[in-house]
Coordinates of N, CA and C in Angstrom, one line a residue:
X225 N -156.2 159.3 -31.4 CA -157.1 158.3 -31.8 C -158.5 158.9 -32.0
X226 N -159.2 158.5 -33.0 CA -160.6 158.9 -33.3 C -161.6 158.4 -32.3
X227 N -162.8 158.9 -32.3 CA -163.7 158.4 -31.3 C -164.2 157.0 -31.5
X228 N -164.0 156.4 -32.7 CA -164.3 155.0 -32.9 C -163.2 154.1 -32.7
X229 N -162.1 154.6 -32.2 CA -160.9 153.8 -32.0 C -160.9 153.3 -30.6
X230 N -160.6 152.0 -30.4 CA -160.5 151.4 -29.1 C -159.1 151.6 -28.5
X231 N -159.0 151.8 -27.2 CA -157.8 152.0 -26.6 C -157.1 150.7 -26.3
X232 N -155.9 150.5 -26.7 CA -155.3 149.2 -26.5 C -155.0 149.0 -25.0
X233 N -155.0 150.0 -24.2 CA -154.9 149.9 -22.7 C -156.1 149.1 -22.2
X234 N -157.2 149.1 -22.9 CA -158.4 148.4 -22.4 C -158.5 147.0 -22.8
X235 N -157.5 146.6 -23.6 CA -157.5 145.2 -24.1 C -157.1 144.2 -23.0
X236 N -157.9 143.3 -22.7 CA -157.6 142.3 -21.6 C -156.9 141.2 -22.2
X237 N -156.1 140.5 -21.4 CA -155.3 139.4 -21.9 C -156.0 138.1 -21.3
X238 N -155.8 137.0 -22.0 CA -156.3 135.7 -21.6 C -155.1 134.7 -21.7
X239 N -154.8 134.0 -20.7 CA -153.7 133.1 -20.8 C -154.2 131.8 -21.4
X240 N -153.3 130.9 -21.8 CA -153.7 129.7 -22.5 C -154.5 128.7 -21.6
X241 N -154.3 128.7 -20.3 CA -155.0 127.8 -19.4 C -156.5 128.2 -19.3
X242 N -156.7 129.5 -19.2 CA -158.1 130.0 -19.1 C -158.8 129.8 -20.5
X243 N -158.1 130.0 -21.6 CA -158.7 129.7 -22.9 C -159.1 128.2 -23.0
X244 N -158.2 127.3 -22.6 CA -158.5 125.9 -22.7 C -159.7 125.5 -21.9
X245 N -159.8 126.1 -20.7 CA -161.0 125.9 -19.8 C -162.3 126.4 -20.5
X246 N -162.2 127.6 -21.0 CA -163.3 128.2 -21.7 C -163.8 127.4 -22.9
X247 N -162.9 126.9 -23.7 CA -163.2 126.1 -24.8 C -163.8 124.8 -24.4
X248 N -163.3 124.2 -23.3 CA -163.9 123.0 -22.9 C -165.3 123.1 -22.3
X249 N -165.5 124.2 -21.6 CA -166.8 124.4 -20.9 C -167.9 124.9 -21.9
X250 N -167.6 125.8 -22.7 CA -168.6 126.3 -23.6 C -168.0 127.0 -24.9
X251 N -167.5 126.1 -25.8 CA -166.8 126.6 -27.0 C -167.7 127.4 -27.9
X252 N -169.0 127.2 -27.8 CA -169.9 127.8 -28.8 C -170.0 129.3 -28.5
X253 N -169.7 129.7 -27.3 CA -169.8 131.2 -26.9 C -168.4 131.9 -27.0
X254 N -167.4 131.2 -27.4 CA -166.1 131.7 -27.6 C -165.7 131.7 -29.0
X255 N -165.2 132.8 -29.6 CA -164.8 132.9 -30.9 C -163.3 133.2 -30.9
X256 N -162.5 132.4 -31.6 CA -161.1 132.6 -31.7 C -160.8 133.2 -33.1
X257 N -160.2 134.3 -33.1 CA -159.8 135.0 -34.4 C -158.3 135.0 -34.6
X258 N -157.9 134.2 -35.6 CA -156.5 134.1 -35.9 C -156.1 135.3 -36.8
X259 N -155.3 136.2 -36.3 CA -154.9 137.4 -37.0 C -153.6 137.2 -37.8
X260 N -153.2 136.0 -38.0 CA -152.0 135.7 -38.8 C -152.4 135.7 -40.3
X261 N -151.3 135.5 -41.1 CA -151.6 135.4 -42.6 C -152.3 134.1 -42.9
X262 N -152.9 134.1 -44.1 CA -153.7 132.9 -44.5 C -152.7 131.7 -44.6
X263 N -151.5 132.0 -45.0 CA -150.5 130.9 -45.2 C -150.1 130.3 -43.8
X264 N -149.9 131.2 -42.8 CA -149.6 130.7 -41.4 C -150.8 130.0 -40.9
X265 N -152.0 130.5 -41.1 CA -153.2 129.8 -40.6 C -153.3 128.4 -41.2
X266 N -153.1 128.3 -42.5 CA -153.2 127.1 -43.2 C -152.2 126.1 -42.7
X267 N -151.0 126.5 -42.4 CA -150.0 125.6 -41.9 C -150.3 125.1 -40.5
X268 N -151.2 125.7 -39.7 CA -151.6 125.3 -38.4 C -152.2 126.3 -37.6
X269 N -153.3 126.0 -36.9 CA -154.0 127.0 -36.1 C -154.7 126.3 -34.9
X270 N -155.2 127.0 -34.0 CA -155.9 126.5 -32.9 C -157.2 126.0 -33.4
X271 N -157.6 124.8 -33.0 CA -158.8 124.2 -33.5 C -160.0 125.1 -33.2
X272 N -160.8 125.3 -34.3 CA -162.0 126.1 -34.2 C -161.8 127.6 -34.5
X273 N -160.5 128.0 -34.7 CA -160.2 129.4 -35.0 C -160.7 129.8 -36.4
X274 N -161.0 131.0 -36.5 CA -161.4 131.6 -37.8 C -160.3 132.5 -38.2
X275 N -159.8 132.4 -39.5 CA -158.8 133.3 -40.0 C -159.3 134.7 -40.4
X276 N -158.8 135.7 -39.9 CA -159.1 137.1 -40.2 C -158.4 137.4 -41.5
X277 N -159.2 137.9 -42.5 CA -158.6 138.2 -43.8 C -158.3 139.7 -43.8
X278 N -157.1 140.0 -43.6 CA -156.7 141.4 -43.6 C -155.3 141.6 -44.2
X279 N -155.3 141.2 -45.5 CA -154.0 141.4 -46.2 C -153.8 142.8 -46.7
X280 N -152.7 143.0 -47.4 CA -152.3 144.4 -47.8 C -153.4 145.0 -48.7
X281 N -154.0 144.3 -49.6 CA -155.1 144.8 -50.4 C -156.3 145.3 -49.6
X282 N -156.7 144.5 -48.7 CA -157.8 144.9 -47.8 C -157.5 146.1 -47.0
X283 N -156.3 146.2 -46.5 CA -155.8 147.3 -45.7 C -155.8 148.6 -46.6
X284 N -155.3 148.5 -47.8 CA -155.2 149.6 -48.6 C -156.5 150.2 -49.0
X285 N -157.4 149.3 -49.4 CA -158.8 149.7 -49.7 C -159.6 150.3 -48.6
X286 N -159.3 149.8 -47.4 CA -160.0 150.2 -46.2 C -159.5 151.5 -45.6
X287 N -158.3 151.9 -46.0 CA -157.6 153.1 -45.6 C -157.6 153.2 -44.1
X288 N -157.2 152.1 -43.4 CA -157.0 152.1 -42.0 C -158.2 151.7 -41.1
X289 N -159.3 151.5 -41.7 CA -160.5 151.1 -41.0 C -161.3 150.0 -41.7
X290 N -161.3 148.8 -41.1 CA -161.9 147.7 -41.8 C -163.2 147.4 -41.0
X291 N -164.1 146.7 -41.8 CA -165.4 146.3 -41.2 C -165.4 144.7 -41.0
X292 N -166.3 144.2 -40.3 CA -166.4 142.8 -40.1 C -166.6 142.1 -41.5
X293 N -167.4 142.8 -42.4 CA -167.6 142.2 -43.7 C -166.3 142.0 -44.5
X294 N -165.4 142.9 -44.3 CA -164.1 142.9 -45.0 C -163.2 141.8 -44.4
X295 N -163.2 141.7 -43.1 CA -162.2 140.8 -42.4 C -162.7 139.4 -42.3
X296 N -164.0 139.2 -42.4 CA -164.6 137.9 -42.2 C -165.6 137.6 -43.4
X297 N -165.1 137.8 -44.7 CA -165.9 137.5 -45.8 C -166.2 136.0 -45.9
X298 N -167.5 135.7 -46.2 CA -167.8 134.3 -46.4 C -168.2 133.6 -45.0
X299 N -168.0 134.3 -43.9 CA -168.3 133.8 -42.6 C -169.5 134.5 -42.1
X300 N -170.6 134.4 -42.8 CA -171.8 135.1 -42.5 C -172.4 134.7 -41.1
X301 N -172.3 133.5 -40.8 CA -172.8 133.0 -39.4 C -172.0 133.7 -38.3
X302 N -170.7 133.7 -38.5 CA -169.8 134.3 -37.5 C -170.1 135.8 -37.3
X303 N -170.2 136.5 -38.5 CA -170.5 137.9 -38.4 C -171.9 138.2 -37.8
X304 N -172.9 137.3 -38.1 CA -174.2 137.5 -37.5 C -174.2 137.3 -36.0
X305 N -173.5 136.2 -35.6 CA -173.4 136.0 -34.1 C -172.6 137.1 -33.4
X306 N -171.6 137.6 -34.1 CA -170.9 138.7 -33.5 C -171.8 140.0 -33.3
X307 N -172.5 140.3 -34.4 CA -173.3 141.5 -34.4 C -174.5 141.4 -33.4
X308 N -174.9 140.1 -33.1 CA -176.0 139.9 -32.2 C -175.6 139.7 -30.8
X309 N -174.3 139.7 -30.5 CA -173.7 139.6 -29.2 C -173.8 138.1 -28.6
X310 N -173.8 137.1 -29.5 CA -174.0 135.8 -29.1 C -172.7 135.1 -28.6
X311 N -171.6 135.8 -28.8 CA -170.3 135.3 -28.3 C -170.0 136.1 -27.0
X312 N -169.7 135.4 -25.9 CA -169.4 136.0 -24.7 C -167.9 136.5 -24.7
X313 N -167.1 135.8 -25.5 CA -165.7 136.2 -25.6 C -165.2 136.0 -27.0
X314 N -164.4 137.0 -27.4 CA -163.6 136.9 -28.7 C -162.2 137.0 -28.3
X315 N -161.4 136.0 -28.7 CA -160.0 135.9 -28.4 C -159.2 136.1 -29.7
X316 N -158.3 137.1 -29.7 CA -157.5 137.4 -30.8 C -156.1 136.8 -30.6
X317 N -155.4 136.4 -31.6 CA -154.0 136.0 -31.5 C -153.3 136.1 -32.9
X318 N -152.0 136.3 -32.8 CA -151.1 136.2 -33.9 C -149.8 135.6 -33.5
X319 N -148.7 135.8 -34.3 CA -147.5 135.1 -33.9 C -146.5 136.1 -33.3
X320 N -146.8 137.4 -33.3 CA -145.8 138.4 -32.8 C -146.3 139.3 -31.7
X321 N -147.4 139.0 -31.1 CA -147.9 139.9 -30.1 C -148.1 139.1 -28.8
X322 N -147.0 139.0 -28.0 CA -147.1 138.2 -26.7 C -147.9 138.7 -25.6
X323 N -148.2 140.1 -25.6 CA -149.1 140.7 -24.6 C -149.6 142.0 -25.1
X324 N -150.5 142.6 -24.4 CA -151.2 143.8 -24.9 C -150.2 145.0 -25.0
X325 N -149.1 145.0 -24.3 CA -148.2 146.1 -24.4 C -147.5 146.1 -25.7
X326 N -147.5 144.9 -26.4 CA -146.7 144.8 -27.7 C -147.6 145.0 -28.9
X327 N -148.9 145.4 -28.7 CA -149.8 145.6 -29.8 C -149.4 146.9 -30.5
X328 N -149.2 146.9 -31.8 CA -148.8 148.1 -32.6 C -150.0 148.7 -33.2
X329 N -149.9 150.0 -33.4 CA -151.1 150.8 -34.0 C -151.5 150.3 -35.3
X330 N -150.5 149.8 -36.1 CA -150.8 149.4 -37.5 C -151.0 147.9 -37.7
X331 N -151.1 147.2 -36.6 CA -151.2 145.7 -36.6 C -152.6 145.3 -37.0
X332 N -152.7 144.0 -37.4 CA -154.0 143.4 -37.7 C -154.8 143.3 -36.5
X333 N -154.2 143.0 -35.3 CA -154.9 143.0 -34.0 C -155.6 144.3 -33.8
X334 N -155.0 145.4 -34.1 CA -155.6 146.7 -33.8 C -156.7 147.0 -34.8
X335 N -156.6 146.6 -36.1 CA -157.6 146.8 -37.0 C -158.9 145.9 -36.7
X336 N -158.6 144.7 -36.2 CA -159.7 143.8 -35.8 C -160.4 144.3 -34.6
X337 N -159.6 144.8 -33.6 CA -160.2 145.3 -32.4 C -161.1 146.5 -32.7
X338 N -160.7 147.4 -33.6 CA -161.5 148.5 -33.9 C -162.8 148.1 -34.6
X339 N -162.7 147.1 -35.5 CA -163.9 146.6 -36.2 C -164.9 146.0 -35.2
X340 N -164.3 145.2 -34.2 CA -165.2 144.6 -33.2 C -165.8 145.7 -32.3
X341 N -165.0 146.7 -32.0 CA -165.5 147.8 -31.1 C -166.7 148.5 -31.8
X342 N -166.5 148.7 -33.1 CA -167.5 149.5 -33.9 C -168.7 148.6 -34.2
X343 N -168.6 147.4 -34.5 CA -169.6 146.6 -35.1 C -170.3 145.5 -34.2
X344 N -169.9 145.4 -33.0 CA -170.5 144.4 -32.1 C -170.9 145.1 -30.8
X345 N -171.8 144.4 -30.0 CA -172.3 144.9 -28.8 C -172.2 143.7 -27.7
X346 N -171.7 144.1 -26.6 CA -171.7 143.1 -25.4 C -170.8 142.0 -25.6
X347 N -169.7 142.1 -26.4 CA -168.7 141.0 -26.5 C -167.4 141.5 -25.9
X348 N -166.9 140.7 -25.0 CA -165.6 141.0 -24.4 C -164.5 140.5 -25.4
X349 N -163.5 141.3 -25.6 CA -162.4 140.9 -26.5 C -161.1 140.8 -25.7
X350 N -160.4 139.7 -26.0 CA -159.2 139.4 -25.3 C -158.1 139.1 -26.3
X351 N -156.8 139.3 -25.8 CA -155.7 138.9 -26.6 C -155.1 137.7 -25.9
X352 N -154.8 136.7 -26.7 CA -154.2 135.5 -26.2 C -152.8 135.8 -25.7
X353 N -152.5 135.7 -24.4 CA -151.2 136.1 -23.9 C -150.3 134.9 -24.3
X354 N -149.1 135.3 -24.8 CA -148.1 134.4 -25.3 C -148.2 134.0 -26.7
X355 N -149.2 134.4 -27.4 CA -149.5 134.2 -28.8 C -149.8 132.7 -29.2
X356 N -150.0 132.5 -30.5 CA -150.5 131.2 -30.9 C -149.5 130.0 -30.7
X357 N -148.3 130.2 -30.9 CA -147.4 129.0 -30.8 C -147.3 128.5 -29.3
X358 N -147.7 129.3 -28.3 CA -147.6 128.9 -26.9 C -148.9 128.1 -26.5
X359 N -149.9 128.0 -27.4 CA -151.1 127.3 -27.1 C -151.0 125.9 -27.6
X360 N -150.8 125.0 -26.6 CA -150.7 123.5 -27.0 C -151.7 122.7 -26.3

């Protein structure tokens, strides 16, 4: 791994009960990033989540390294808040990563983690344990 790559061993997990409590107490300081396809996101997502745009074309153009501008186009407020450290927690989820041990090197979760690591300061990043369908 390059020096700008985050170690997946350092990725903390957050279970659904903790996320529910966090969203209830202070949802403005928690950002949910849905790392599923736009189609899956459109079919249903956790309320307040932002869809990460990381399709095949974005991946190919980025050659393995994406920026917040590429994965959150049109979400200038979210990017600005991320860059300024205004979110105390960023929670990532998809449909195929039940825990941090299952994160693959070429997954959208990994690309997003690396962009967050590179482009943000003071923000804790978590993986939703159990993935999106388990959050009810």
